[in-house]
Amino acid sequence: MAGFNNKFLCVLHGIVKLMKDSELRLLLSQLSPHFLFNTLNNIYGISLTQHQRVPALLLKLSELLRWVKLKVRTKSTAGLIELFSW
């Protein structure tokens, strides 16, 4: 009976992990276009009055998109705190 319980728990753990990975990918796929649209509009607005800030903002956006792409490709949520540290 204990062996069955251990197998059941392992299968259940695997299912939960798959669900979390799927939810993360779904959230990122839904969030990305909206986030990118808003971010680019904000950078445009800043470019009208504070054009000197635009290069740094574009570099930060590029870093963020690169980080998200890497995390989605590796299916990892590790480092989420590092994303918001800047």
Tab-separated table of N, CA, C and O in Angstrom:
chain	number	residue	atom	x	y	z
A	1	MET	N	0.823	-1.202	0.000
A	1	MET	CA	0.000	0.000	0.000
A	1	MET	C	0.862	1.260	0.000
A	1	MET	O	0.541	2.219	-0.670
A	2	ALA	N	1.966	1.216	0.769
A	2	ALA	CA	2.841	2.389	0.838
A	2	ALA	C	3.456	2.682	-0.529
A	2	ALA	O	3.630	3.836	-0.906
A	3	GLY	N	3.795	1.601	-1.271
A	3	GLY	CA	4.359	1.782	-2.606
A	3	GLY	C	3.380	2.468	-3.540
A	3	GLY	O	3.752	3.328	-4.328
A	4	PHE	N	2.118	2.081	-3.442
A	4	PHE	CA	1.084	2.711	-4.257
A	4	PHE	C	0.955	4.196	-3.912
A	4	PHE	O	0.853	5.032	-4.799
A	5	ASN	N	0.961	4.512	-2.627
A	5	ASN	CA	0.848	5.903	-2.192
A	5	ASN	C	2.013	6.736	-2.700
A	5	ASN	O	1.826	7.872	-3.140
A	6	ASN	N	3.226	6.169	-2.644
A	6	ASN	CA	4.401	6.894	-3.139
A	6	ASN	C	4.299	7.145	-4.643
A	6	ASN	O	4.607	8.233	-5.123
A	7	LYS	N	3.871	6.106	-5.388
A	7	LYS	CA	3.710	6.281	-6.837
A	7	LYS	C	2.649	7.331	-7.140
A	7	LYS	O	2.810	8.168	-8.012
A	8	PHE	N	1.543	7.259	-6.414
A	8	PHE	CA	0.461	8.212	-6.604
A	8	PHE	C	0.945	9.636	-6.347
A	8	PHE	O	0.654	10.548	-7.112
A	9	LEU	N	1.701	9.812	-5.267
A	9	LEU	CA	2.217	11.146	-4.937
A	9	LEU	C	3.191	11.638	-6.002
A	9	LEU	O	3.194	12.820	-6.343
A	10	CYS	N	4.013	10.756	-6.533
A	10	CYS	CA	4.954	11.144	-7.590
A	10	CYS	C	4.203	11.573	-8.852
A	10	CYS	O	4.548	12.576	-9.470
A	11	VAL	N	3.189	10.806	-9.217
A	11	VAL	CA	2.389	11.151	-10.400
A	11	VAL	C	1.666	12.473	-10.166
A	11	VAL	O	1.639	13.353	-11.034
A	12	LEU	N	1.095	12.631	-8.994
A	12	LEU	CA	0.394	13.869	-8.657
A	12	LEU	C	1.343	15.063	-8.703
A	12	LEU	O	1.005	16.113	-9.249
A	13	HIS	N	2.539	14.902	-8.176
A	13	HIS	CA	3.545	15.975	-8.205
A	13	HIS	C	3.886	16.349	-9.644
A	13	HIS	O	4.002	17.528	-9.993
A	14	GLY	N	4.044	15.332	-10.510
A	14	GLY	CA	4.342	15.587	-11.915
A	14	GLY	C	3.223	16.341	-12.610
A	14	GLY	O	3.461	17.251	-13.406
A	15	ILE	N	1.987	15.973	-12.310
A	15	ILE	CA	0.839	16.652	-12.902
A	15	ILE	C	0.786	18.115	-12.463
A	15	ILE	O	0.551	19.010	-13.274
A	16	VAL	N	1.024	18.357	-11.186
A	16	VAL	CA	1.003	19.725	-10.669
A	16	VAL	C	2.098	20.554	-11.343
A	16	VAL	O	1.865	21.698	-11.734
A	17	LYS	N	3.282	19.977	-11.521
A	17	LYS	CA	4.381	20.694	-12.176
A	17	LYS	C	4.016	21.023	-13.622
A	17	LYS	O	4.246	22.142	-14.091
A	18	LEU	N	3.431	20.067	-14.336
A	18	LEU	CA	3.008	20.324	-15.717
A	18	LEU	C	1.965	21.429	-15.780
A	18	LEU	O	2.002	22.281	-16.675
A	19	MET	N	1.049	21.422	-14.836
A	19	MET	CA	0.021	22.464	-14.809
A	19	MET	C	0.645	23.834	-14.561
A	19	MET	O	0.274	24.811	-15.212
A	20	LYS	N	1.597	23.899	-13.644
A	20	LYS	CA	2.250	25.184	-13.369
A	20	LYS	C	2.995	25.675	-14.598
A	20	LYS	O	2.937	26.853	-14.944
A	21	ASP	N	3.712	24.769	-15.273
A	21	ASP	CA	4.439	25.150	-16.485
A	21	ASP	C	3.483	25.640	-17.563
A	21	ASP	O	3.735	26.642	-18.219
A	22	SER	N	2.378	24.940	-17.734
A	22	SER	CA	1.382	25.336	-18.733
A	22	SER	C	0.764	26.682	-18.399
A	22	SER	O	0.580	27.523	-19.275
A	23	GLU	N	0.451	26.891	-17.127
A	23	GLU	CA	-0.128	28.165	-16.705
A	23	GLU	C	0.849	29.304	-16.939
A	23	GLU	O	0.460	30.377	-17.382
A	24	LEU	N	2.137	29.075	-16.667
A	24	LEU	CA	3.150	30.113	-16.879
A	24	LEU	C	3.245	30.468	-18.359
A	24	LEU	O	3.236	31.633	-18.730
A	25	ARG	N	3.297	29.451	-19.218
A	25	ARG	CA	3.382	29.713	-20.663
A	25	ARG	C	2.138	30.441	-21.164
A	25	ARG	O	2.231	31.368	-21.962
A	26	LEU	N	0.973	30.023	-20.687
A	26	LEU	CA	-0.268	30.672	-21.105
A	26	LEU	C	-0.300	32.127	-20.650
A	26	LEU	O	-0.632	33.029	-21.422
A	27	LEU	N	0.079	32.366	-19.411
A	27	LEU	CA	0.092	33.727	-18.882
A	27	LEU	C	1.046	34.604	-19.683
A	27	LEU	O	0.701	35.718	-20.069
A	28	LEU	N	2.240	34.095	-19.948
A	28	LEU	CA	3.213	34.878	-20.709
A	28	LEU	C	2.729	35.139	-22.127
A	28	LEU	O	2.934	36.224	-22.665
A	29	SER	N	2.078	34.160	-22.738
A	29	SER	CA	1.604	34.366	-24.107
A	29	SER	C	0.485	35.401	-24.162
A	29	SER	O	0.354	36.126	-25.135
A	30	GLN	N	-0.320	35.480	-23.118
A	30	GLN	CA	-1.392	36.462	-23.079
A	30	GLN	C	-0.882	37.832	-22.666
A	30	GLN	O	-1.347	38.857	-23.147
A	31	LEU	N	0.071	37.850	-21.772
A	31	LEU	CA	0.568	39.091	-21.211
A	31	LEU	C	1.505	39.819	-22.164
A	31	LEU	O	1.483	41.039	-22.261
A	32	SER	N	2.300	39.074	-22.898
A	32	SER	CA	3.348	39.672	-23.718
A	32	SER	C	2.851	40.709	-24.724
A	32	SER	O	3.383	41.818	-24.754
A	33	PRO	N	1.869	40.407	-25.561
A	33	PRO	CA	1.444	41.435	-26.532
A	33	PRO	C	0.906	42.698	-25.861
A	33	PRO	O	1.243	43.808	-26.270
A	34	HIS	N	0.096	42.533	-24.826
A	34	HIS	CA	-0.459	43.684	-24.119
A	34	HIS	C	0.654	44.485	-23.434
A	34	HIS	O	0.703	45.710	-23.527
A	35	PHE	N	1.546	43.777	-22.767
A	35	PHE	CA	2.670	44.432	-22.092
A	35	PHE	C	3.541	45.183	-23.084
A	35	PHE	O	3.910	46.341	-22.856
A	36	LEU	N	3.861	44.540	-24.195
A	36	LEU	CA	4.725	45.169	-25.192
A	36	LEU	C	4.065	46.414	-25.785
A	36	LEU	O	4.709	47.453	-25.940
A	37	PHE	N	2.785	46.331	-26.092
A	37	PHE	CA	2.048	47.476	-26.635
A	37	PHE	C	2.098	48.656	-25.659
A	37	PHE	O	2.421	49.789	-26.045
A	38	ASN	N	1.785	48.403	-24.392
A	38	ASN	CA	1.805	49.474	-23.389
A	38	ASN	C	3.203	50.038	-23.177
A	38	ASN	O	3.381	51.252	-23.047
A	39	THR	N	4.186	49.159	-23.141
A	39	THR	CA	5.564	49.612	-22.923
A	39	THR	C	6.039	50.495	-24.065
A	39	THR	O	6.635	51.553	-23.843
A	40	LEU	N	5.772	50.075	-25.286
A	40	LEU	CA	6.193	50.883	-26.437
A	40	LEU	C	5.460	52.224	-26.472
A	40	LEU	O	6.068	53.246	-26.813
A	41	ASN	N	4.192	52.241	-26.114
A	41	ASN	CA	3.474	53.518	-26.039
A	41	ASN	C	4.063	54.429	-24.973
A	41	ASN	O	4.172	55.647	-25.176
A	42	ASN	N	4.430	53.859	-23.838
A	42	ASN	CA	5.053	54.656	-22.779
A	42	ASN	C	6.411	55.203	-23.208
A	42	ASN	O	6.737	56.363	-22.942
A	43	ILE	N	7.195	54.380	-23.872
A	43	ILE	CA	8.500	54.847	-24.352
A	43	ILE	C	8.307	55.951	-25.394
A	43	ILE	O	9.045	56.941	-25.396
A	44	TYR	N	7.306	55.806	-26.243
A	44	TYR	CA	7.010	56.864	-27.208
A	44	TYR	C	6.685	58.174	-26.480
A	44	TYR	O	7.203	59.229	-26.829
A	45	GLY	N	5.829	58.097	-25.463
A	45	GLY	CA	5.475	59.290	-24.698
A	45	GLY	C	6.685	59.939	-24.050
A	45	GLY	O	6.838	61.167	-24.068
A	46	ILE	N	7.550	59.125	-23.490
A	46	ILE	CA	8.772	59.658	-22.870
A	46	ILE	C	9.675	60.278	-23.924
A	46	ILE	O	10.326	61.301	-23.677
A	47	SER	N	9.689	59.699	-25.132
A	47	SER	CA	10.571	60.225	-26.186
A	47	SER	C	10.194	61.650	-26.598
A	47	SER	O	11.038	62.399	-27.096
A	48	LEU	N	8.956	62.027	-26.388
A	48	LEU	CA	8.513	63.367	-26.773
A	48	LEU	C	9.041	64.450	-25.842
A	48	LEU	O	9.265	65.584	-26.263
A	49	THR	N	9.240	64.097	-24.573
A	49	THR	CA	9.654	65.114	-23.598
A	49	THR	C	11.017	64.845	-22.966
A	49	THR	O	11.658	65.779	-22.498
A	50	GLN	N	11.433	63.591	-22.948
A	50	GLN	CA	12.702	63.230	-22.299
A	50	GLN	C	13.475	62.254	-23.194
A	50	GLN	O	13.813	61.149	-22.778
A	51	HIS	N	13.744	62.686	-24.407
A	51	HIS	CA	14.332	61.797	-25.402
A	51	HIS	C	15.662	61.171	-24.969
A	51	HIS	O	16.024	60.101	-25.429
A	52	GLN	N	16.373	61.799	-24.054
A	52	GLN	CA	17.655	61.264	-23.608
A	52	GLN	C	17.492	59.962	-22.809
A	52	GLN	O	18.432	59.185	-22.696
A	53	ARG	N	16.302	59.707	-22.278
A	53	ARG	CA	16.050	58.485	-21.503
A	53	ARG	C	15.722	57.273	-22.382
A	53	ARG	O	15.795	56.134	-21.931
A	54	VAL	N	15.375	57.491	-23.632
A	54	VAL	CA	14.885	56.425	-24.500
A	54	VAL	C	15.911	55.309	-24.724
A	54	VAL	O	15.560	54.130	-24.622
A	55	PRO	N	17.177	55.596	-25.030
A	55	PRO	CA	18.115	54.486	-25.242
A	55	PRO	C	18.207	53.529	-24.052
A	55	PRO	O	18.179	52.309	-24.236
A	56	ALA	N	18.271	54.055	-22.841
A	56	ALA	CA	18.353	53.200	-21.656
A	56	ALA	C	17.077	52.385	-21.475
A	56	ALA	O	17.126	51.200	-21.109
A	57	LEU	N	15.925	53.000	-21.729
A	57	LEU	CA	14.655	52.284	-21.604
A	57	LEU	C	14.553	51.155	-22.629
A	57	LEU	O	14.081	50.061	-22.310
A	58	LEU	N	15.002	51.415	-23.850
A	58	LEU	CA	14.963	50.370	-24.876
A	58	LEU	C	15.899	49.218	-24.534
A	58	LEU	O	15.558	48.045	-24.767
A	59	LEU	N	17.044	49.530	-23.959
A	59	LEU	CA	17.955	48.467	-23.528
A	59	LEU	C	17.341	47.625	-22.418
A	59	LEU	O	17.454	46.396	-22.414
A	60	LYS	N	16.673	48.267	-21.456
A	60	LYS	CA	16.012	47.531	-20.385
A	60	LYS	C	14.891	46.644	-20.936
A	60	LYS	O	14.729	45.504	-20.515
A	61	LEU	N	14.131	47.175	-21.878
A	61	LEU	CA	13.071	46.378	-22.492
A	61	LEU	C	13.673	45.176	-23.215
A	61	LEU	O	13.162	44.058	-23.112
A	62	SER	N	14.748	45.394	-23.918
A	62	SER	CA	15.426	44.310	-24.619
A	62	SER	C	15.909	43.239	-23.636
A	62	SER	O	15.745	42.040	-23.877
A	63	GLU	N	16.490	43.655	-22.518
A	63	GLU	CA	16.937	42.712	-21.491
A	63	GLU	C	15.766	41.908	-20.946
A	63	GLU	O	15.861	40.692	-20.745
A	64	LEU	N	14.664	42.591	-20.694
A	64	LEU	CA	13.484	41.934	-20.152
A	64	LEU	C	12.943	40.890	-21.126
A	64	LEU	O	12.661	39.752	-20.744
A	65	LEU	N	12.818	41.253	-22.394
A	65	LEU	CA	12.300	40.316	-23.387
A	65	LEU	C	13.240	39.124	-23.566
A	65	LEU	O	12.787	37.986	-23.730
A	66	ARG	N	14.539	39.368	-23.524
A	66	ARG	CA	15.513	38.284	-23.627
A	66	ARG	C	15.377	37.335	-22.446
A	66	ARG	O	15.392	36.118	-22.590
A	67	TRP	N	15.199	37.901	-21.234
A	67	TRP	CA	15.048	37.099	-20.019
A	67	TRP	C	13.789	36.239	-20.102
A	67	TRP	O	13.815	35.054	-19.804
A	68	VAL	N	12.678	36.836	-20.533
A	68	VAL	CA	11.410	36.104	-20.634
A	68	VAL	C	11.539	34.972	-21.650
A	68	VAL	O	11.106	33.849	-21.408
A	69	LYS	N	12.155	35.263	-22.786
A	69	LYS	CA	12.337	34.243	-23.816
A	69	LYS	C	13.149	33.072	-23.276
A	69	LYS	O	12.800	31.911	-23.492
A	70	LEU	N	14.205	33.358	-22.562
A	70	LEU	CA	15.049	32.311	-21.989
A	70	LEU	C	14.270	31.480	-20.978
A	70	LEU	O	14.328	30.257	-20.986
A	71	LYS	N	13.506	32.137	-20.105
A	71	LYS	CA	12.776	31.419	-19.062
A	71	LYS	C	11.656	30.577	-19.647
A	71	LYS	O	11.388	29.486	-19.171
A	72	VAL	N	10.982	31.069	-20.672
A	72	VAL	CA	9.911	30.292	-21.293
A	72	VAL	C	10.508	29.092	-22.026
A	72	VAL	O	9.994	27.983	-21.945
A	73	ARG	N	11.625	29.309	-22.707
A	73	ARG	CA	12.252	28.221	-23.455
A	73	ARG	C	12.746	27.128	-22.510
A	73	ARG	O	12.642	25.949	-22.806
A	74	THR	N	13.279	27.516	-21.352
A	74	THR	CA	13.783	26.527	-20.399
A	74	THR	C	12.701	26.082	-19.424
A	74	THR	O	12.958	25.269	-18.551
A	75	LYS	N	11.498	26.653	-19.567
A	75	LYS	CA	10.359	26.314	-18.706
A	75	LYS	C	10.705	26.489	-17.232
A	75	LYS	O	10.351	25.687	-16.390
A	76	SER	N	11.400	27.561	-16.943
A	76	SER	CA	11.853	27.803	-15.582
A	76	SER	C	11.207	29.056	-15.016
A	76	SER	O	11.072	30.052	-15.703
A	77	THR	N	10.827	28.969	-13.754
A	77	THR	CA	10.348	30.158	-13.062
A	77	THR	C	11.433	30.690	-12.134
A	77	THR	O	11.234	31.694	-11.469
A	78	ALA	N	12.559	30.001	-12.089
A	78	ALA	CA	13.659	30.444	-11.238
A	78	ALA	C	14.143	31.797	-11.718
A	78	ALA	O	14.213	32.068	-12.908
A	79	GLY	N	14.464	32.658	-10.801
A	79	GLY	CA	14.977	33.963	-11.153
A	79	GLY	C	13.909	35.015	-11.340
A	79	GLY	O	14.196	36.092	-11.835
A	80	LEU	N	12.688	34.708	-10.950
A	80	LEU	CA	11.617	35.687	-11.095
A	80	LEU	C	11.923	36.942	-10.293
A	80	LEU	O	11.646	38.052	-10.728
A	81	ILE	N	12.550	36.782	-9.147
A	81	ILE	CA	12.916	37.922	-8.311
A	81	ILE	C	13.946	38.790	-9.016
A	81	ILE	O	13.875	40.012	-8.985
A	82	GLU	N	14.901	38.151	-9.713
A	82	GLU	CA	15.930	38.929	-10.427
A	82	GLU	C	15.314	39.792	-11.513
A	82	GLU	O	15.802	40.859	-11.821
A	83	LEU	N	14.228	39.342	-12.095
A	83	LEU	CA	13.546	40.120	-13.119
A	83	LEU	C	13.078	41.451	-12.574
A	83	LEU	O	13.207	42.483	-13.222
A	84	PHE	N	12.539	41.454	-11.377
A	84	PHE	CA	11.979	42.671	-10.797
A	84	PHE	C	12.985	43.447	-9.959
A	84	PHE	O	12.650	44.451	-9.381
A	85	SER	N	14.230	42.992	-9.915
A	85	SER	CA	15.230	43.655	-9.088
A	85	SER	C	15.715	44.954	-9.709
A	85	SER	O	16.271	45.793	-9.024
A	86	TRP	N	15.495	45.148	-10.990
A	86	TRP	CA	15.968	46.388	-11.602
A	86	TRP	C	14.821	47.311	-11.739
A	86	TRP	O	14.810	48.427	-11.929
